[in-house]
């Protein structure tokens, strides 16, 4: 029985040709050619002025916080249900992450919870475009503007997503993307920071290259910075992927459509939502399952036994050992009802770009099997 992986990329002759050219020719005077082409194509696709290729989305978030001067004593609001990379950079700069609740429909940051978490110390908010969906950026933007809070958008999971026609990643001072092997666009590992703010852009260029100014050839370091760069081989892969972005997004939407159809009559199960003004790119097809199935770990184990690899919906950051002991996490555990309720029963189903319709049919049949079994009480 073939195992169905939870995710996987779409690699074609185009990617192989670009990477082969980069590894052959992109050295010395040409070392930056693919990075520049990738950055230009990425900026154009998103309708922004600047894009900086980086080793990861984590580094893009780190640089965003540094460029805005956020540090010790500052608070940054982050949704409780996300990958830890959304919050860890807040800790890197010595600021305090504050975990807000998510919205029950979008599974992204709730505008009401965001507003309730604001204090005089709040400097920024990092909304996360979870699983290819977006929060209500009209409502979030209004709250942020009223309080003078900067938005740093974590669009790691949402390349190609749109809200009211506008691209995900363009709703903050900066937008950050990941090209990890599981993501919709991939470079193996990699990231991008986009912005329309020239001062932020210039600051990021210095910070990401050991405090050197762009074009410096005399190795003059004006401050202690970081080394956050993407290799030309990765940039070549990224260029091929961004040139295929609409094709890859269409594929993601097709895969979700197969699931929606195959599970349409399973009334007990909730799949990703798509509000009327959103184009969701469904990075992960996620099912919230009924409590009688015994929780996400039990479901993942049962599907794993049938050769189907799933992942848990992110556990709230405030529940994890990394943050649990902090006062902010204690407050979050009392506050974030939606995050705690959903994450317990949420499972990411296989969503890779390499899936076929027959794979989705097999997963759907297995999920239906779990729902149909009479005695689903989990032994563990
Ligand atoms: C993948 C991911 C990141 C981190 O991306 P890296 O490129 O691995 O640093 C950040 N935020 C979210 C929401 C992610 O899913």
PDB file of C-alpha atoms in Angstrom, residues 167-333:
ATOM      1  CA  UNK A 167      -2.565  39.604  -2.465  1.00  0.00           C
ATOM      2  CA  UNK A 168      -1.842  38.072   0.936  1.00  0.00           C
ATOM      3  CA  UNK A 169       1.410  39.511   2.232  1.00  0.00           C
ATOM      4  CA  UNK A 170       0.484  43.111   1.359  1.00  0.00           C
ATOM      5  CA  UNK A 171      -1.639  43.949   4.413  1.00  0.00           C
ATOM      6  CA  UNK A 172       1.185  45.053   6.687  1.00  0.00           C
ATOM      7  CA  UNK A 173       4.334  47.160   6.727  1.00  0.00           C
ATOM      8  CA  UNK A 174       6.005  43.910   5.741  1.00  0.00           C
ATOM      9  CA  UNK A 175       4.725  40.576   4.489  1.00  0.00           C
ATOM     10  CA  UNK A 176       6.726  37.406   5.050  1.00  0.00           C
ATOM     11  CA  UNK A 177       6.726  34.124   3.113  1.00  0.00           C
ATOM     12  CA  UNK A 178       8.198  30.660   3.541  1.00  0.00           C
ATOM     13  CA  UNK A 179       9.457  28.354   0.800  1.00  0.00           C
ATOM     14  CA  UNK A 180       9.981  25.353   3.061  1.00  0.00           C
ATOM     15  CA  UNK A 181       9.548  22.057   1.218  1.00  0.00           C
ATOM     16  CA  UNK A 182       5.947  21.732   2.378  1.00  0.00           C
ATOM     17  CA  UNK A 183       4.792  25.181   1.299  1.00  0.00           C
ATOM     18  CA  UNK A 184       2.775  26.061  -1.825  1.00  0.00           C
ATOM     19  CA  UNK A 185       5.836  27.619  -3.485  1.00  0.00           C
ATOM     20  CA  UNK A 186       9.072  25.970  -2.451  1.00  0.00           C
ATOM     21  CA  UNK A 187      12.822  26.440  -2.678  1.00  0.00           C
ATOM     22  CA  UNK A 188      13.573  23.541  -0.314  1.00  0.00           C
ATOM     23  CA  UNK A 189      14.183  26.044   2.457  1.00  0.00           C
ATOM     24  CA  UNK A 190      13.792  29.760   1.947  1.00  0.00           C
ATOM     25  CA  UNK A 191      11.813  32.903   2.597  1.00  0.00           C
ATOM     26  CA  UNK A 192      10.908  36.355   1.320  1.00  0.00           C
ATOM     27  CA  UNK A 193      10.149  39.712   2.892  1.00  0.00           C
ATOM     28  CA  UNK A 194       8.051  42.151   0.870  1.00  0.00           C
ATOM     29  CA  UNK A 195       7.332  45.797   1.610  1.00  0.00           C
ATOM     30  CA  UNK A 196       6.363  49.092   0.013  1.00  0.00           C
ATOM     31  CA  UNK A 197       8.235  51.048   2.700  1.00  0.00           C
ATOM     32  CA  UNK A 198      11.578  52.215   1.340  1.00  0.00           C
ATOM     33  CA  UNK A 199      13.095  52.952   4.781  1.00  0.00           C
ATOM     34  CA  UNK A 200      12.194  49.469   6.049  1.00  0.00           C
ATOM     35  CA  UNK A 201      13.597  47.945   2.857  1.00  0.00           C
ATOM     36  CA  UNK A 202      16.917  49.787   3.217  1.00  0.00           C
ATOM     37  CA  UNK A 203      17.181  48.855   6.890  1.00  0.00           C
ATOM     38  CA  UNK A 204      16.519  45.172   6.093  1.00  0.00           C
ATOM     39  CA  UNK A 205      19.277  45.131   3.454  1.00  0.00           C
ATOM     40  CA  UNK A 206      21.853  46.342   6.004  1.00  0.00           C
ATOM     41  CA  UNK A 207      20.631  44.115   8.846  1.00  0.00           C
ATOM     42  CA  UNK A 208      20.649  40.960   6.729  1.00  0.00           C
ATOM     43  CA  UNK A 209      24.261  41.385   5.537  1.00  0.00           C
ATOM     44  CA  UNK A 210      26.340  41.847   8.689  1.00  0.00           C
ATOM     45  CA  UNK A 211      25.697  45.576   8.844  1.00  0.00           C
ATOM     46  CA  UNK A 212      27.131  46.268   5.373  1.00  0.00           C
ATOM     47  CA  UNK A 213      25.509  48.782   3.051  1.00  0.00           C
ATOM     48  CA  UNK A 214      24.284  47.460  -0.303  1.00  0.00           C
ATOM     49  CA  UNK A 215      27.100  47.537  -2.868  1.00  0.00           C
ATOM     50  CA  UNK A 216      29.845  47.627  -0.222  1.00  0.00           C
ATOM     51  CA  UNK A 217      33.037  45.972  -1.551  1.00  0.00           C
ATOM     52  CA  UNK A 218      35.434  47.107   1.198  1.00  0.00           C
ATOM     53  CA  UNK A 219      33.878  44.927   3.934  1.00  0.00           C
ATOM     54  CA  UNK A 220      32.825  47.886   6.017  1.00  0.00           C
ATOM     55  CA  UNK A 221      30.499  46.856   8.789  1.00  0.00           C
ATOM     56  CA  UNK A 222      28.587  49.746  10.301  1.00  0.00           C
ATOM     57  CA  UNK A 223      26.990  47.644  13.000  1.00  0.00           C
ATOM     58  CA  UNK A 224      26.687  44.026  14.095  1.00  0.00           C
ATOM     59  CA  UNK A 225      24.029  42.466  11.900  1.00  0.00           C
ATOM     60  CA  UNK A 226      22.921  39.069  10.680  1.00  0.00           C
ATOM     61  CA  UNK A 227      23.709  36.804   7.753  1.00  0.00           C
ATOM     62  CA  UNK A 228      20.353  36.070   6.160  1.00  0.00           C
ATOM     63  CA  UNK A 229      20.735  35.239   2.474  1.00  0.00           C
ATOM     64  CA  UNK A 230      19.265  32.817  -0.016  1.00  0.00           C
ATOM     65  CA  UNK A 231      21.572  30.897  -2.370  1.00  0.00           C
ATOM     66  CA  UNK A 232      21.279  31.349  -6.128  1.00  0.00           C
ATOM     67  CA  UNK A 233      20.286  27.687  -6.568  1.00  0.00           C
ATOM     68  CA  UNK A 234      17.332  28.228  -4.245  1.00  0.00           C
ATOM     69  CA  UNK A 235      16.475  31.504  -5.980  1.00  0.00           C
ATOM     70  CA  UNK A 236      16.468  29.720  -9.366  1.00  0.00           C
ATOM     71  CA  UNK A 237      14.016  27.162  -7.974  1.00  0.00           C
ATOM     72  CA  UNK A 238      11.917  29.986  -6.533  1.00  0.00           C
ATOM     73  CA  UNK A 239      11.856  31.843  -9.843  1.00  0.00           C
ATOM     74  CA  UNK A 240      10.473  28.780 -11.612  1.00  0.00           C
ATOM     75  CA  UNK A 241       7.865  28.391  -8.855  1.00  0.00           C
ATOM     76  CA  UNK A 242       6.662  32.005  -8.869  1.00  0.00           C
ATOM     77  CA  UNK A 243       6.370  31.840 -12.659  1.00  0.00           C
ATOM     78  CA  UNK A 244       4.012  28.889 -12.074  1.00  0.00           C
ATOM     79  CA  UNK A 245       2.233  30.428  -9.055  1.00  0.00           C
ATOM     80  CA  UNK A 246      -1.234  30.604 -10.601  1.00  0.00           C
ATOM     81  CA  UNK A 247      -0.957  27.023 -11.837  1.00  0.00           C
ATOM     82  CA  UNK A 248       0.085  25.831  -8.360  1.00  0.00           C
ATOM     83  CA  UNK A 249      -2.706  27.802  -6.684  1.00  0.00           C
ATOM     84  CA  UNK A 250      -5.233  26.338  -9.123  1.00  0.00           C
ATOM     85  CA  UNK A 251      -3.960  22.869  -8.241  1.00  0.00           C
ATOM     86  CA  UNK A 252      -4.333  23.532  -4.502  1.00  0.00           C
ATOM     87  CA  UNK A 253      -7.884  24.719  -5.069  1.00  0.00           C
ATOM     88  CA  UNK A 254      -8.632  21.690  -7.205  1.00  0.00           C
ATOM     89  CA  UNK A 255      -7.379  19.330  -4.489  1.00  0.00           C
ATOM     90  CA  UNK A 256      -9.579  21.079  -1.921  1.00  0.00           C
ATOM     91  CA  UNK A 257     -12.511  20.790  -4.330  1.00  0.00           C
ATOM     92  CA  UNK A 258     -11.992  17.011  -4.562  1.00  0.00           C
ATOM     93  CA  UNK A 259     -12.092  16.749  -0.761  1.00  0.00           C
ATOM     94  CA  UNK A 260     -15.131  18.999  -0.463  1.00  0.00           C
ATOM     95  CA  UNK A 261     -17.011  16.893  -2.977  1.00  0.00           C
ATOM     96  CA  UNK A 262     -15.951  13.563  -1.484  1.00  0.00           C
ATOM     97  CA  UNK A 263     -16.871  14.648   2.044  1.00  0.00           C
ATOM     98  CA  UNK A 264     -19.899  16.792   1.170  1.00  0.00           C
ATOM     99  CA  UNK A 265     -22.424  14.682   3.054  1.00  0.00           C
ATOM    100  CA  UNK A 266     -20.302  14.340   6.230  1.00  0.00           C
ATOM    101  CA  UNK A 267     -22.239  16.893   8.222  1.00  0.00           C
ATOM    102  CA  UNK A 268     -20.257  16.277  11.398  1.00  0.00           C
ATOM    103  CA  UNK A 269     -17.029  17.440   9.850  1.00  0.00           C
ATOM    104  CA  UNK A 270     -15.917  21.011   9.129  1.00  0.00           C
ATOM    105  CA  UNK A 271     -13.407  21.820   6.389  1.00  0.00           C
ATOM    106  CA  UNK A 272     -11.533  25.091   5.695  1.00  0.00           C
ATOM    107  CA  UNK A 273     -13.836  28.020   5.000  1.00  0.00           C
ATOM    108  CA  UNK A 274     -13.638  30.612   2.256  1.00  0.00           C
ATOM    109  CA  UNK A 275     -15.362  33.928   2.852  1.00  0.00           C
ATOM    110  CA  UNK A 276     -16.973  35.627  -0.117  1.00  0.00           C
ATOM    111  CA  UNK A 277     -14.211  38.226  -0.502  1.00  0.00           C
ATOM    112  CA  UNK A 278     -11.361  35.695  -0.142  1.00  0.00           C
ATOM    113  CA  UNK A 279      -9.475  33.452  -2.532  1.00  0.00           C
ATOM    114  CA  UNK A 280      -8.258  30.728  -0.156  1.00  0.00           C
ATOM    115  CA  UNK A 281      -5.277  28.743  -1.464  1.00  0.00           C
ATOM    116  CA  UNK A 282      -5.811  25.822   0.960  1.00  0.00           C
ATOM    117  CA  UNK A 283      -2.166  25.191   1.815  1.00  0.00           C
ATOM    118  CA  UNK A 284      -3.450  22.434   4.106  1.00  0.00           C
ATOM    119  CA  UNK A 285      -6.872  20.862   3.753  1.00  0.00           C
ATOM    120  CA  UNK A 286      -7.942  20.694   7.378  1.00  0.00           C
ATOM    121  CA  UNK A 287     -10.840  18.867   8.960  1.00  0.00           C
ATOM    122  CA  UNK A 288     -12.313  19.618  12.367  1.00  0.00           C
ATOM    123  CA  UNK A 289     -13.646  16.243  13.467  1.00  0.00           C
ATOM    124  CA  UNK A 290     -16.364  15.424  15.978  1.00  0.00           C
ATOM    125  CA  UNK A 291     -15.213  14.922  19.570  1.00  0.00           C
ATOM    126  CA  UNK A 292     -16.424  11.310  19.612  1.00  0.00           C
ATOM    127  CA  UNK A 293     -13.432  10.334  17.437  1.00  0.00           C
ATOM    128  CA  UNK A 294     -11.235  10.929  20.472  1.00  0.00           C
ATOM    129  CA  UNK A 295      -9.156  13.943  19.431  1.00  0.00           C
ATOM    130  CA  UNK A 296      -6.552  14.717  16.784  1.00  0.00           C
ATOM    131  CA  UNK A 297      -3.827  12.335  17.981  1.00  0.00           C
ATOM    132  CA  UNK A 298      -6.180   9.343  17.807  1.00  0.00           C
ATOM    133  CA  UNK A 299      -7.395  10.325  14.334  1.00  0.00           C
ATOM    134  CA  UNK A 300      -3.842  10.825  13.056  1.00  0.00           C
ATOM    135  CA  UNK A 301      -2.844   7.428  14.397  1.00  0.00           C
ATOM    136  CA  UNK A 302      -5.809   5.632  12.824  1.00  0.00           C
ATOM    137  CA  UNK A 303      -5.265   7.244   9.439  1.00  0.00           C
ATOM    138  CA  UNK A 304      -1.533   6.537   9.719  1.00  0.00           C
ATOM    139  CA  UNK A 305      -2.335   2.851  10.123  1.00  0.00           C
ATOM    140  CA  UNK A 306      -4.005   3.058   6.729  1.00  0.00           C
ATOM    141  CA  UNK A 307      -0.950   4.617   5.090  1.00  0.00           C
ATOM    142  CA  UNK A 308      -2.227   8.191   5.276  1.00  0.00           C
ATOM    143  CA  UNK A 309       0.057  10.850   6.757  1.00  0.00           C
ATOM    144  CA  UNK A 310      -1.727  13.650   8.585  1.00  0.00           C
ATOM    145  CA  UNK A 311      -0.651  16.475  10.891  1.00  0.00           C
ATOM    146  CA  UNK A 312      -2.329  18.076  13.882  1.00  0.00           C
ATOM    147  CA  UNK A 313      -3.911  21.494  13.631  1.00  0.00           C
ATOM    148  CA  UNK A 314      -1.410  23.658  15.513  1.00  0.00           C
ATOM    149  CA  UNK A 315      -1.725  23.328  19.267  1.00  0.00           C
ATOM    150  CA  UNK A 316      -2.051  26.747  20.901  1.00  0.00           C
ATOM    151  CA  UNK A 317       1.409  28.250  21.506  1.00  0.00           C
ATOM    152  CA  UNK A 318       0.260  29.085  25.044  1.00  0.00           C
ATOM    153  CA  UNK A 319      -0.111  25.336  25.690  1.00  0.00           C
ATOM    154  CA  UNK A 320       3.425  24.408  24.609  1.00  0.00           C
ATOM    155  CA  UNK A 321       6.332  23.966  26.993  1.00  0.00           C
ATOM    156  CA  UNK A 322       8.252  26.667  25.109  1.00  0.00           C
ATOM    157  CA  UNK A 323       5.819  29.326  26.369  1.00  0.00           C
ATOM    158  CA  UNK A 324       3.492  27.651  28.891  1.00  0.00           C
ATOM    159  CA  UNK A 325       5.179  28.997  32.015  1.00  0.00           C
ATOM    160  CA  UNK A 326       5.068  32.657  30.969  1.00  0.00           C
ATOM    161  CA  UNK A 327       2.392  34.977  32.410  1.00  0.00           C
ATOM    162  CA  UNK A 328       1.248  35.780  28.853  1.00  0.00           C
ATOM    163  CA  UNK A 329       0.601  32.094  28.178  1.00  0.00           C
ATOM    164  CA  UNK A 330      -1.324  31.703  31.421  1.00  0.00           C
ATOM    165  CA  UNK A 331      -3.602  34.594  30.476  1.00  0.00           C
ATOM    166  CA  UNK A 332      -4.005  33.162  26.980  1.00  0.00           C
ATOM    167  CA  UNK A 333      -5.090  29.764  28.274  1.00  0.00           C
TER     168      UNK A 333
END
